[in-house]
Amino acid sequence: MSQSASIFYLEVQRIEQYCLFKLSWGRGQQLSVTLPYPETLDTLYQEWRTDYLSFYKTALRGRVVDNGTIAPPPVDWHAKLVQAEAKLLYEFHQWLRQGELFEIRSCIAQAARYGERGREGDGESGVPFVEVFLTCDPLDLARLPWEAWEIGTEFAATGRIRIVRTPPKIQDGTAPPKRRQRRHRILVILGDETGLNFQADKEALRSLSRMAEIQFVGWQPGQDIAELKVQIVEAIIDERGWDVLLFAGHSNEAVLLGGELAIAPGVSFFLSELEQALIVAKERGLQFALFNSCNGLTLANALISLGLSQVAVMREPIHNRVAQEFLLRFLQCLAQYKDVHESLLAACQYLKLEKHFTYPSTHLIPSLFRHPGAPLFRLEPFGWRQQIKRWIPTKQEAFALAALLLVSWQLPVQSSLLEQRVLVQARYRQLTHQVPTTQHPPVLLVQIDDDSIQKAKISDPNPMDRSYLAQLVDKATAIQAKVIGIDYLLDRPQKENDTKLAQSLRTSVQQGTWLVFAASSNDTGGWFEVLPELAQPNWSLQGDVLVLGDNLKHMTLVPMQEPDPRRLPFSYLLALAYQLNFQLPGNPPQPQLQTSRNWLSQVKDYVIKTTGKDYKNFFSSSARLQPLTNWSYEFHQMWLHPIIDFSIPPKQVYKRLPAWQWLETSADSLKLDRHQQPVVIIAPGGYGEAGVSKEGEDNFPVPLAVGYWRSQENPPDFRGMFSGGEAHAYMIHHLLNQRVVVPVPDLWLIGVAALLGKGTALLLAQEKGKRKNAKGKQMLLLLPSRSGTWVLLGGATAIYGLVSLQMYITAAILLPLLMPTATFWTYVLLARLERKSHV
């Protein structure tokens, strides 16, 4: 609700036999009405006051004079008081229901009926309400129970109308509440206890000890009066400051001196004597004062005039037990973090409904005086538990966060976001000139494509003609290729061709070639392996050709356990063979046809002996399946599972050569450097029948980043498929260059972004409070403008994006962009919308 629609200022001034009602609100709107003042109202008030004092004739927290002699029993003062209250309220309401006030009543009631939802200070969030700041002059007019005015009854107003008082004269403005870096502090001044008992007051206040620091000061028997006054003043001006000042004891009105406080038997402190001390206390944070004593009208007027934010007083004498009941209920509401006005109303409602027979009329006595420019005071949580509560999501935040988490949990969403992100990385590499350059790519990919099949006149390429494979191996042997991978399953016999291929393979091994064959797990828990008549494990290696996902986004990892029934990846064995032969000093063992020992075991022993490393962690620990990643599989997630970095152009990873061209090119033209040569992979090149368990299984959609790089080639490559062999080439490149990119899960960073977003929302709310309470242009200049704040947040988001893009390249860590950013801005925008709804 806007301030102009929710706050009214009503001045009631009595001039002889008439009262002038002046209502103002909004942007200069005003209504003025003159109404005759009924003399019977004064008479009924005096009758009610006499009966009230007669009923509560002992233990009053004030001095009562000139009230005549109280008649002894058997007068039923309870009945007389109830009747006097009813007559007074009836006459009071009849006067305020006069037709002359209809427009004023209607204006206020309509605001409560059609107002928006509750603003700051509303004790019942979501209930429309208005505040009426009431000023009465002279003092006798202020003694009437204005809080009981039923303004909206005749208009069926659904909202609440709260009357708060303000003095006719205010000399000083209220200071904005200071940012609190400590627990709340409450100063309790215990006055003259003659005829009273403050034990219940003390117990009620100690109930707040877990929320606030409480200090008691007051007279002790035998204490010097001058010393007592100094002690009270020094306590009030404590450098640490106070949030609340509470006085309990006898008090009385003193129009010229601001009020009288009895601090010891026969000794009083006039408020004018405490004026400077109270001003200092206000500057040090004092916001609210409660005088749980009698006849506090002049006290409240004087304190608000000095600039104190808000003061609660008893307008009439109050019985000790009533004061204790009121204080207990008031503090209970305050402990529930309700504001002081809501707490006062709740305590009055308790006296009216629960204690009406025991303490009649007392609900009419308390009043709250407030500076018009002051926000309502309430206790605020302090400590780590309370700070944590501030960070608990609101309903809207929780719903948005749950939706974002649910979306991020879906693998198809993760896959789509990952592919788009790698495409962005490819463009960023090119834009920032961070594309890696190599003279010779580490892989030579010999692909059997449709043209090769047609030229070789192969009628059925599934399974591939092994005599054709033998020709390709022979060509590799002729050019002295050191590492050859065959990305074909050779688990089914081809009697007429197996002999040719077997002979070619043995010839290649005799030359010192390392052969790595494809293997694949089957449905029975076993493996599709190369036929023993083609190759033996004592001179060849077999690796798992599994590629993950439909779009080949994740690397195939080394098994976690030792021993593990799963095999090393096909690409890992090829990279290992290449590394041992070309990038490590020394002479590695070479495969021998006559040896009886397992060739992989020999390689393992050599790696351990030469490097001291486990062969499974030879390249990078990230290339091995980690426990956390393995655990995430149980939830259908792939946390920290390394990805294939397609942001690197294919031409930097492998050289692609059709099989027919490989065979037709002379050996001299293909001659490889004996000391630095690529891994040769013989693999399918995109023909329709390529696959392990079904046709076309080895043909995949082109990753977006690869498609981008292909479009940059000269001439552009518009092939509409991406083969498993190319994926293996990328994995070999990453292993040899220790380029294993680990993606941080969206789910994790959504949690981090939620915390940052919530923290930013809290800071923005705090900044808004500072701007609202800032005095003068100089202080406002020290605060960032609203537009500057949003530019700052936008800049921070952009910086995160750039850092994320660069970390991908330099640190091989992929920090998600879209989902965390969406989470952060969801929190910020929801907080802004929520603040707007309360403006």
Short mmCIF file of C-alpha atoms in Angstrom, two decimals, residues 393-808:
data_model
loop_
_atom_site.label_atom_id
_atom_site.label_comp_id
_atom_site.label_asym_id
_atom_site.label_seq_id
_atom_site.Cartn_x
_atom_site.Cartn_y
_atom_site.Cartn_z
CA PRO A 393 13.57 -18.86 1.06
CA THR A 394 10.17 -17.23 0.86
CA LYS A 395 7.30 -19.17 -0.70
CA GLN A 396 7.93 -17.61 -4.10
CA GLU A 397 11.68 -18.21 -3.85
CA ALA A 398 11.17 -21.81 -2.74
CA PHE A 399 8.80 -22.49 -5.63
CA ALA A 400 11.17 -20.92 -8.17
CA LEU A 401 14.18 -22.73 -6.71
CA ALA A 402 12.37 -26.08 -6.76
CA ALA A 403 11.41 -25.53 -10.41
CA LEU A 404 14.99 -24.67 -11.38
CA LEU A 405 16.37 -27.67 -9.49
CA LEU A 406 13.84 -29.97 -11.12
CA VAL A 407 14.72 -28.69 -14.59
CA SER A 408 18.45 -28.97 -13.94
CA TRP A 409 18.00 -32.58 -12.75
CA GLN A 410 16.78 -33.69 -16.19
CA LEU A 411 19.52 -35.29 -18.30
CA PRO A 412 18.01 -34.08 -21.63
CA VAL A 413 18.12 -30.52 -20.31
CA GLN A 414 21.70 -30.98 -19.12
CA SER A 415 22.67 -32.44 -22.50
CA SER A 416 21.11 -29.56 -24.42
CA LEU A 417 22.67 -26.90 -22.20
CA LEU A 418 26.06 -28.60 -22.38
CA GLU A 419 26.03 -28.72 -26.15
CA GLN A 420 25.05 -25.06 -26.41
CA ARG A 421 27.75 -24.15 -23.91
CA VAL A 422 30.52 -25.94 -25.81
CA LEU A 423 29.37 -24.13 -28.96
CA VAL A 424 29.73 -20.82 -27.10
CA GLN A 425 33.21 -21.94 -26.01
CA ALA A 426 34.17 -22.64 -29.63
CA ARG A 427 33.10 -19.14 -30.67
CA TYR A 428 34.86 -17.64 -27.65
CA ARG A 429 38.09 -19.49 -28.54
CA GLN A 430 37.97 -18.13 -32.05
CA LEU A 431 37.05 -14.61 -30.94
CA THR A 432 39.88 -14.44 -28.38
CA HIS A 433 42.41 -16.23 -30.59
CA GLN A 434 42.86 -19.09 -28.13
CA VAL A 435 42.51 -21.93 -30.62
CA PRO A 436 45.35 -24.42 -30.00
CA THR A 437 47.70 -24.89 -32.93
CA THR A 438 49.64 -28.07 -33.66
CA GLN A 439 51.84 -28.92 -36.62
CA HIS A 440 50.58 -32.46 -36.76
CA PRO A 441 47.37 -33.72 -35.10
CA PRO A 442 47.96 -36.77 -32.84
CA VAL A 443 45.52 -39.02 -34.73
CA LEU A 444 45.36 -40.18 -38.32
CA LEU A 445 41.81 -41.40 -38.87
CA VAL A 446 41.48 -43.84 -41.75
CA GLN A 447 37.75 -44.01 -42.41
CA ILE A 448 35.94 -46.59 -44.46
CA ASP A 449 33.21 -44.47 -46.01
CA ASP A 450 30.63 -45.14 -48.74
CA ASP A 451 33.09 -44.22 -51.50
CA SER A 452 35.64 -46.70 -50.12
CA ILE A 453 33.04 -49.47 -49.97
CA GLN A 454 31.95 -48.81 -53.55
CA LYS A 455 35.50 -48.68 -54.87
CA ALA A 456 36.32 -51.94 -53.08
CA LYS A 457 33.10 -53.49 -54.42
CA ILE A 458 32.02 -54.69 -50.98
CA SER A 459 28.43 -55.82 -51.27
CA ASP A 460 27.68 -56.16 -47.55
CA PRO A 461 29.78 -54.02 -45.18
CA ASN A 462 28.20 -55.46 -42.04
CA PRO A 463 30.35 -57.18 -40.94
CA MET A 464 33.21 -55.44 -42.74
CA ASP A 465 35.18 -57.51 -45.23
CA ARG A 466 38.33 -58.54 -43.33
CA SER A 467 40.39 -58.88 -46.45
CA TYR A 468 39.80 -55.15 -46.92
CA LEU A 469 40.85 -54.54 -43.35
CA ALA A 470 43.97 -56.59 -44.06
CA GLN A 471 44.84 -54.25 -46.95
CA LEU A 472 44.50 -51.24 -44.67
CA VAL A 473 46.72 -52.86 -42.00
CA ASP A 474 49.29 -53.77 -44.66
CA LYS A 475 49.40 -50.15 -45.77
CA ALA A 476 49.97 -49.01 -42.20
CA THR A 477 52.72 -51.58 -41.83
CA ALA A 478 54.32 -50.38 -45.04
CA ILE A 479 54.62 -46.85 -43.75
CA GLN A 480 55.89 -48.17 -40.36
CA ALA A 481 52.95 -47.00 -38.25
CA LYS A 482 53.83 -47.66 -34.60
CA VAL A 483 50.34 -47.60 -33.02
CA ILE A 484 47.30 -48.92 -34.87
CA GLY A 485 43.75 -49.09 -33.53
CA ILE A 486 41.06 -51.10 -35.27
CA ASP A 487 37.61 -49.75 -34.40
CA TYR A 488 35.79 -52.85 -35.62
CA LEU A 489 34.55 -55.82 -33.62
CA LEU A 490 36.25 -58.98 -34.87
CA ASP A 491 34.28 -61.48 -32.79
CA ARG A 492 32.60 -63.42 -35.66
CA PRO A 493 34.56 -65.61 -38.08
CA GLN A 494 34.98 -64.90 -41.79
CA LYS A 495 36.76 -68.09 -42.76
CA GLU A 496 37.78 -67.02 -46.22
CA ASN A 497 39.19 -63.67 -45.03
CA ASP A 498 40.39 -64.34 -41.46
CA THR A 499 43.61 -65.93 -42.67
CA LYS A 500 44.52 -62.82 -44.66
CA LEU A 501 43.84 -60.47 -41.78
CA ALA A 502 45.65 -62.72 -39.27
CA GLN A 503 48.74 -62.77 -41.47
CA SER A 504 48.66 -58.97 -41.88
CA LEU A 505 48.38 -58.46 -38.15
CA ARG A 506 51.28 -60.79 -37.34
CA THR A 507 53.44 -59.14 -39.94
CA SER A 508 52.69 -55.76 -38.40
CA VAL A 509 53.56 -56.99 -34.88
CA GLN A 510 56.84 -58.47 -36.11
CA GLN A 511 57.69 -54.98 -37.32
CA GLY A 512 57.12 -53.63 -33.76
CA THR A 513 53.60 -52.27 -34.13
CA TRP A 514 51.32 -51.93 -31.10
CA LEU A 515 47.86 -53.16 -32.01
CA VAL A 516 44.71 -52.14 -30.10
CA PHE A 517 41.44 -53.88 -30.98
CA ALA A 518 37.87 -52.91 -30.21
CA ALA A 519 35.90 -54.83 -27.60
CA SER A 520 32.36 -54.37 -26.36
CA SER A 521 30.35 -55.77 -23.45
CA ASN A 522 27.45 -58.08 -24.20
CA ASP A 523 24.14 -58.72 -22.44
CA THR A 524 25.41 -61.79 -20.59
CA GLY A 525 28.11 -59.91 -18.69
CA GLY A 526 30.86 -61.03 -21.06
CA TRP A 527 32.66 -59.34 -23.91
CA PHE A 528 32.69 -59.34 -27.69
CA GLU A 529 36.43 -59.90 -28.22
CA VAL A 530 38.75 -60.36 -31.12
CA LEU A 531 38.91 -63.99 -32.32
CA PRO A 532 41.95 -65.85 -30.95
CA GLU A 533 42.87 -66.96 -34.44
CA LEU A 534 43.20 -63.30 -35.40
CA ALA A 535 45.06 -61.94 -32.39
CA GLN A 536 46.32 -63.15 -29.02
CA PRO A 537 46.34 -61.20 -25.74
CA ASN A 538 50.06 -61.91 -25.34
CA TRP A 539 50.91 -59.46 -28.15
CA SER A 540 47.81 -57.23 -28.58
CA LEU A 541 45.52 -55.04 -26.51
CA GLN A 542 41.75 -54.84 -26.44
CA GLY A 543 39.84 -51.72 -25.31
CA ASP A 544 36.21 -50.88 -24.67
CA VAL A 545 34.80 -48.87 -27.59
CA LEU A 546 31.83 -47.64 -25.58
CA VAL A 547 30.87 -44.04 -26.31
CA LEU A 548 28.45 -42.32 -23.95
CA GLY A 549 25.15 -40.79 -24.97
CA ASP A 550 23.46 -40.17 -28.27
CA ASN A 551 25.49 -37.02 -28.89
CA LEU A 552 28.90 -38.13 -27.59
CA LYS A 553 29.29 -35.46 -24.94
CA HIS A 554 31.15 -37.36 -22.23
CA MET A 555 34.47 -39.16 -22.25
CA THR A 556 34.76 -42.90 -21.62
CA LEU A 557 36.49 -43.21 -18.25
CA VAL A 558 39.01 -45.68 -16.85
CA PRO A 559 37.27 -48.10 -14.44
CA MET A 560 37.44 -47.14 -10.78
CA GLN A 561 38.05 -50.47 -9.05
CA GLU A 562 41.11 -52.70 -9.09
CA PRO A 563 40.61 -55.38 -10.26
CA ASP A 564 37.61 -54.39 -12.39
CA PRO A 565 35.72 -56.55 -14.87
CA ARG A 566 35.43 -53.57 -17.16
CA ARG A 567 38.17 -52.99 -19.68
CA LEU A 568 40.28 -49.92 -20.27
CA PRO A 569 38.79 -47.62 -22.90
CA PHE A 570 39.89 -48.11 -26.49
CA SER A 571 41.07 -44.48 -26.69
CA TYR A 572 42.98 -44.78 -23.39
CA LEU A 573 45.01 -47.79 -24.59
CA LEU A 574 45.85 -46.03 -27.84
CA ALA A 575 46.97 -42.89 -25.98
CA LEU A 576 49.00 -45.03 -23.55
CA ALA A 577 50.76 -46.81 -26.41
CA TYR A 578 51.52 -43.51 -28.10
CA GLN A 579 52.82 -41.93 -24.89
CA LEU A 580 55.15 -44.85 -24.07
CA ASN A 581 56.62 -44.94 -27.55
CA PHE A 582 56.99 -41.25 -28.37
CA GLN A 583 56.73 -39.01 -25.32
CA LEU A 584 58.66 -40.84 -22.60
CA PRO A 585 62.42 -41.41 -22.50
CA GLY A 586 63.72 -44.96 -22.61
CA ASN A 587 62.92 -48.01 -24.67
CA PRO A 588 59.53 -49.53 -23.86
CA PRO A 589 58.99 -53.30 -24.31
CA GLN A 590 57.73 -54.37 -27.69
CA PRO A 591 55.10 -57.01 -28.45
CA GLN A 592 56.46 -60.44 -29.34
CA LEU A 593 54.50 -63.17 -31.09
CA GLN A 594 56.35 -65.93 -29.19
CA THR A 595 55.84 -64.60 -25.64
CA SER A 596 53.43 -66.41 -23.35
CA ARG A 597 52.88 -63.53 -20.91
CA ASN A 598 49.89 -61.22 -21.19
CA TRP A 599 50.93 -58.11 -23.08
CA LEU A 600 48.82 -55.73 -20.96
CA SER A 601 50.50 -57.07 -17.81
CA GLN A 602 53.88 -56.30 -19.33
CA VAL A 603 52.78 -52.76 -20.14
CA LYS A 604 51.45 -52.25 -16.60
CA ASP A 605 54.73 -53.37 -15.04
CA TYR A 606 56.74 -51.11 -17.32
CA VAL A 607 54.61 -48.07 -16.50
CA ILE A 608 54.96 -48.63 -12.76
CA LYS A 609 58.69 -49.30 -12.99
CA THR A 610 59.43 -46.34 -15.23
CA THR A 611 57.08 -43.65 -13.93
CA GLY A 612 56.00 -44.87 -10.50
CA LYS A 613 52.43 -44.24 -11.55
CA ASP A 614 49.42 -46.49 -11.64
CA TYR A 615 48.74 -47.15 -15.30
CA LYS A 616 45.08 -46.16 -14.68
CA ASN A 617 46.16 -42.70 -13.48
CA PHE A 618 48.89 -42.34 -16.07
CA PHE A 619 47.46 -39.25 -17.78
CA SER A 620 45.18 -37.58 -15.27
CA SER A 621 43.19 -38.68 -12.26
CA SER A 622 40.21 -36.95 -13.88
CA ALA A 623 40.30 -39.54 -16.67
CA ARG A 624 39.46 -42.24 -14.12
CA LEU A 625 35.97 -42.84 -12.77
CA GLN A 626 35.74 -41.15 -9.37
CA PRO A 627 33.60 -42.41 -6.45
CA LEU A 628 31.39 -39.31 -6.47
CA THR A 629 30.72 -39.63 -10.19
CA ASN A 630 30.07 -43.35 -9.83
CA TRP A 631 27.66 -42.63 -6.94
CA SER A 632 25.79 -40.03 -9.00
CA TYR A 633 24.96 -42.72 -11.58
CA GLU A 634 22.58 -44.15 -8.97
CA PHE A 635 20.49 -40.98 -9.35
CA HIS A 636 20.79 -40.92 -13.16
CA GLN A 637 23.25 -38.03 -12.95
CA MET A 638 26.77 -37.54 -14.30
CA TRP A 639 28.35 -35.28 -11.70
CA LEU A 640 31.93 -34.28 -12.54
CA HIS A 641 32.03 -36.71 -15.46
CA PRO A 642 34.57 -35.20 -17.92
CA ILE A 643 33.27 -34.07 -21.29
CA ILE A 644 34.68 -34.23 -24.80
CA ASP A 645 35.93 -30.75 -25.62
CA PHE A 646 34.52 -30.08 -29.06
CA SER A 647 35.49 -26.41 -28.70
CA ILE A 648 38.83 -27.51 -30.19
CA PRO A 649 38.68 -27.67 -34.01
CA PRO A 650 38.73 -31.21 -35.47
CA LYS A 651 41.75 -30.39 -37.63
CA GLN A 652 43.80 -29.86 -34.46
CA VAL A 653 42.71 -33.30 -33.20
CA TYR A 654 42.90 -35.62 -36.18
CA LYS A 655 43.56 -35.84 -39.87
CA ARG A 656 40.75 -37.62 -41.67
CA LEU A 657 41.61 -39.78 -44.69
CA PRO A 658 39.14 -41.96 -46.62
CA ALA A 659 40.25 -45.60 -46.82
CA TRP A 660 40.26 -45.63 -50.63
CA GLN A 661 42.61 -42.63 -50.65
CA TRP A 662 44.79 -44.27 -47.98
CA LEU A 663 45.21 -47.31 -50.21
CA GLU A 664 45.79 -45.39 -53.44
CA THR A 665 48.38 -43.02 -52.00
CA SER A 666 51.95 -44.20 -52.34
CA ALA A 667 53.79 -45.38 -49.23
CA ASP A 668 56.46 -42.76 -49.79
CA SER A 669 53.84 -39.98 -49.68
CA LEU A 670 52.42 -41.36 -46.43
CA LYS A 671 55.80 -42.04 -44.85
CA LEU A 672 55.61 -41.28 -41.13
CA ASP A 673 58.28 -39.78 -38.91
CA ARG A 674 59.83 -42.67 -37.00
CA HIS A 675 60.22 -40.59 -33.83
CA GLN A 676 56.94 -38.59 -33.86
CA GLN A 677 53.95 -39.99 -35.68
CA PRO A 678 50.17 -40.08 -35.12
CA VAL A 679 48.03 -42.90 -33.85
CA VAL A 680 46.45 -44.63 -36.83
CA ILE A 681 42.81 -45.62 -36.31
CA ILE A 682 40.97 -47.72 -38.86
CA ALA A 683 37.29 -46.95 -38.29
CA PRO A 684 33.89 -46.65 -39.97
CA GLY A 685 33.46 -43.40 -41.85
CA GLY A 686 29.74 -42.82 -41.89
CA TYR A 687 28.23 -45.52 -44.09
CA GLY A 688 24.70 -46.50 -43.10
CA GLU A 689 25.43 -50.03 -41.89
CA ALA A 690 28.14 -49.06 -39.40
CA GLY A 691 27.39 -50.23 -35.88
CA VAL A 692 28.00 -52.85 -33.22
CA SER A 693 24.58 -54.22 -32.29
CA LYS A 694 22.49 -52.49 -34.94
CA GLU A 695 23.04 -50.73 -38.22
CA GLY A 696 23.81 -47.02 -38.04
CA GLU A 697 24.79 -47.23 -34.39
CA ASP A 698 28.21 -45.75 -35.06
CA ASN A 699 26.79 -42.67 -36.78
CA PHE A 700 25.88 -39.78 -34.47
CA PRO A 701 24.41 -36.30 -34.90
CA VAL A 702 27.07 -33.67 -35.43
CA PRO A 703 27.85 -31.81 -32.16
CA LEU A 704 27.02 -28.12 -32.55
CA ALA A 705 30.61 -27.03 -31.91
CA VAL A 706 31.98 -29.51 -34.46
CA GLY A 707 29.37 -28.29 -36.95
CA TYR A 708 30.55 -24.75 -36.33
CA TRP A 709 34.20 -25.66 -36.97
CA ARG A 710 33.27 -27.63 -40.10
CA SER A 711 31.46 -24.55 -41.43
CA GLN A 712 34.69 -22.54 -40.96
CA GLU A 713 36.78 -24.90 -43.09
CA ASN A 714 37.75 -24.08 -46.64
CA PRO A 715 35.82 -25.52 -48.34
CA PRO A 716 33.11 -26.03 -45.66
CA ASP A 717 32.41 -29.60 -44.56
CA PHE A 718 28.67 -30.20 -44.63
CA ARG A 719 28.67 -33.86 -43.58
CA GLY A 720 25.58 -34.59 -41.52
CA MET A 721 27.09 -37.23 -39.25
CA PHE A 722 29.80 -37.65 -36.66
CA SER A 723 31.40 -41.07 -36.23
CA GLY A 724 32.50 -42.93 -33.15
CA GLY A 725 36.06 -42.97 -34.53
CA GLU A 726 36.13 -39.18 -34.43
CA ALA A 727 34.97 -39.27 -30.81
CA HIS A 728 37.83 -41.68 -29.98
CA ALA A 729 40.24 -39.31 -31.72
CA TYR A 730 39.09 -36.44 -29.51
CA MET A 731 39.53 -38.55 -26.38
CA ILE A 732 43.05 -39.55 -27.43
CA HIS A 733 43.89 -35.89 -28.00
CA HIS A 734 42.58 -34.93 -24.54
CA LEU A 735 44.54 -37.69 -22.80
CA LEU A 736 47.80 -36.91 -24.56
CA ASN A 737 47.43 -33.19 -23.86
CA GLN A 738 45.99 -33.71 -20.37
CA ARG A 739 42.99 -31.75 -21.55
CA VAL A 740 40.27 -33.33 -19.40
CA VAL A 741 37.44 -30.81 -18.91
CA VAL A 742 35.43 -31.43 -15.74
CA PRO A 743 31.93 -29.88 -15.65
CA VAL A 744 30.64 -28.59 -12.33
CA PRO A 745 27.01 -29.79 -12.05
CA ASP A 746 24.27 -27.22 -12.63
CA LEU A 747 22.59 -28.52 -9.50
CA TRP A 748 25.57 -27.52 -7.35
CA LEU A 749 25.96 -24.04 -8.73
CA ILE A 750 22.22 -23.42 -8.53
CA GLY A 751 22.66 -23.87 -4.78
CA VAL A 752 25.57 -21.40 -4.75
CA ALA A 753 23.64 -18.95 -6.96
CA ALA A 754 20.63 -19.22 -4.65
CA LEU A 755 22.78 -18.19 -1.69
CA LEU A 756 24.32 -15.32 -3.65
CA GLY A 757 20.91 -14.25 -4.92
CA LYS A 758 19.42 -14.32 -1.44
CA GLY A 759 22.38 -12.40 -0.05
CA THR A 760 22.07 -9.81 -2.82
CA ALA A 761 18.34 -9.47 -2.17
CA LEU A 762 19.03 -8.84 1.51
CA LEU A 763 21.70 -6.27 0.65
CA LEU A 764 19.35 -4.50 -1.77
CA ALA A 765 16.69 -4.33 0.91
CA GLN A 766 19.27 -2.90 3.30
CA GLU A 767 20.40 -0.36 0.70
CA LYS A 768 16.79 0.68 0.17
CA GLY A 769 16.46 1.25 3.90
CA LYS A 770 19.60 3.37 3.89
CA ARG A 771 18.30 5.47 1.02
CA LYS A 772 14.95 5.87 2.71
CA ASN A 773 16.54 7.04 5.94
CA ALA A 774 19.37 9.04 4.37
CA LYS A 775 19.42 12.71 5.40
CA GLY A 776 20.35 15.28 2.82
CA LYS A 777 21.94 15.08 -0.59
CA GLN A 778 25.46 14.51 0.72
CA MET A 779 24.50 11.23 2.38
CA LEU A 780 22.56 10.16 -0.70
CA LEU A 781 25.64 10.79 -2.84
CA LEU A 782 27.50 8.17 -0.80
CA LEU A 783 24.95 5.51 -1.79
CA PRO A 784 24.84 3.95 -5.28
CA SER A 785 21.87 5.00 -7.39
CA ARG A 786 19.19 2.46 -8.19
CA SER A 787 20.25 2.36 -11.84
CA GLY A 788 23.87 2.09 -10.72
CA THR A 789 22.98 -0.91 -8.57
CA TRP A 790 21.40 -2.74 -11.50
CA VAL A 791 24.35 -1.87 -13.74
CA LEU A 792 26.64 -3.24 -11.04
CA LEU A 793 24.68 -6.50 -10.83
CA GLY A 794 24.60 -6.79 -14.61
CA GLY A 795 28.33 -6.17 -14.75
CA ALA A 796 28.96 -8.81 -12.08
CA THR A 797 26.92 -11.30 -14.09
CA ALA A 798 28.90 -10.50 -17.22
CA ILE A 799 32.18 -10.89 -15.32
CA TYR A 800 31.06 -14.29 -14.06
CA GLY A 801 30.29 -15.27 -17.64
CA LEU A 802 33.73 -14.21 -18.86
CA VAL A 803 35.46 -15.92 -15.93
CA SER A 804 33.49 -19.07 -16.65
CA LEU A 805 34.44 -19.02 -20.33
CA GLN A 806 38.11 -18.43 -19.54
CA MET A 807 38.28 -21.05 -16.77
CA TYR A 808 37.02 -23.59 -19.30
#
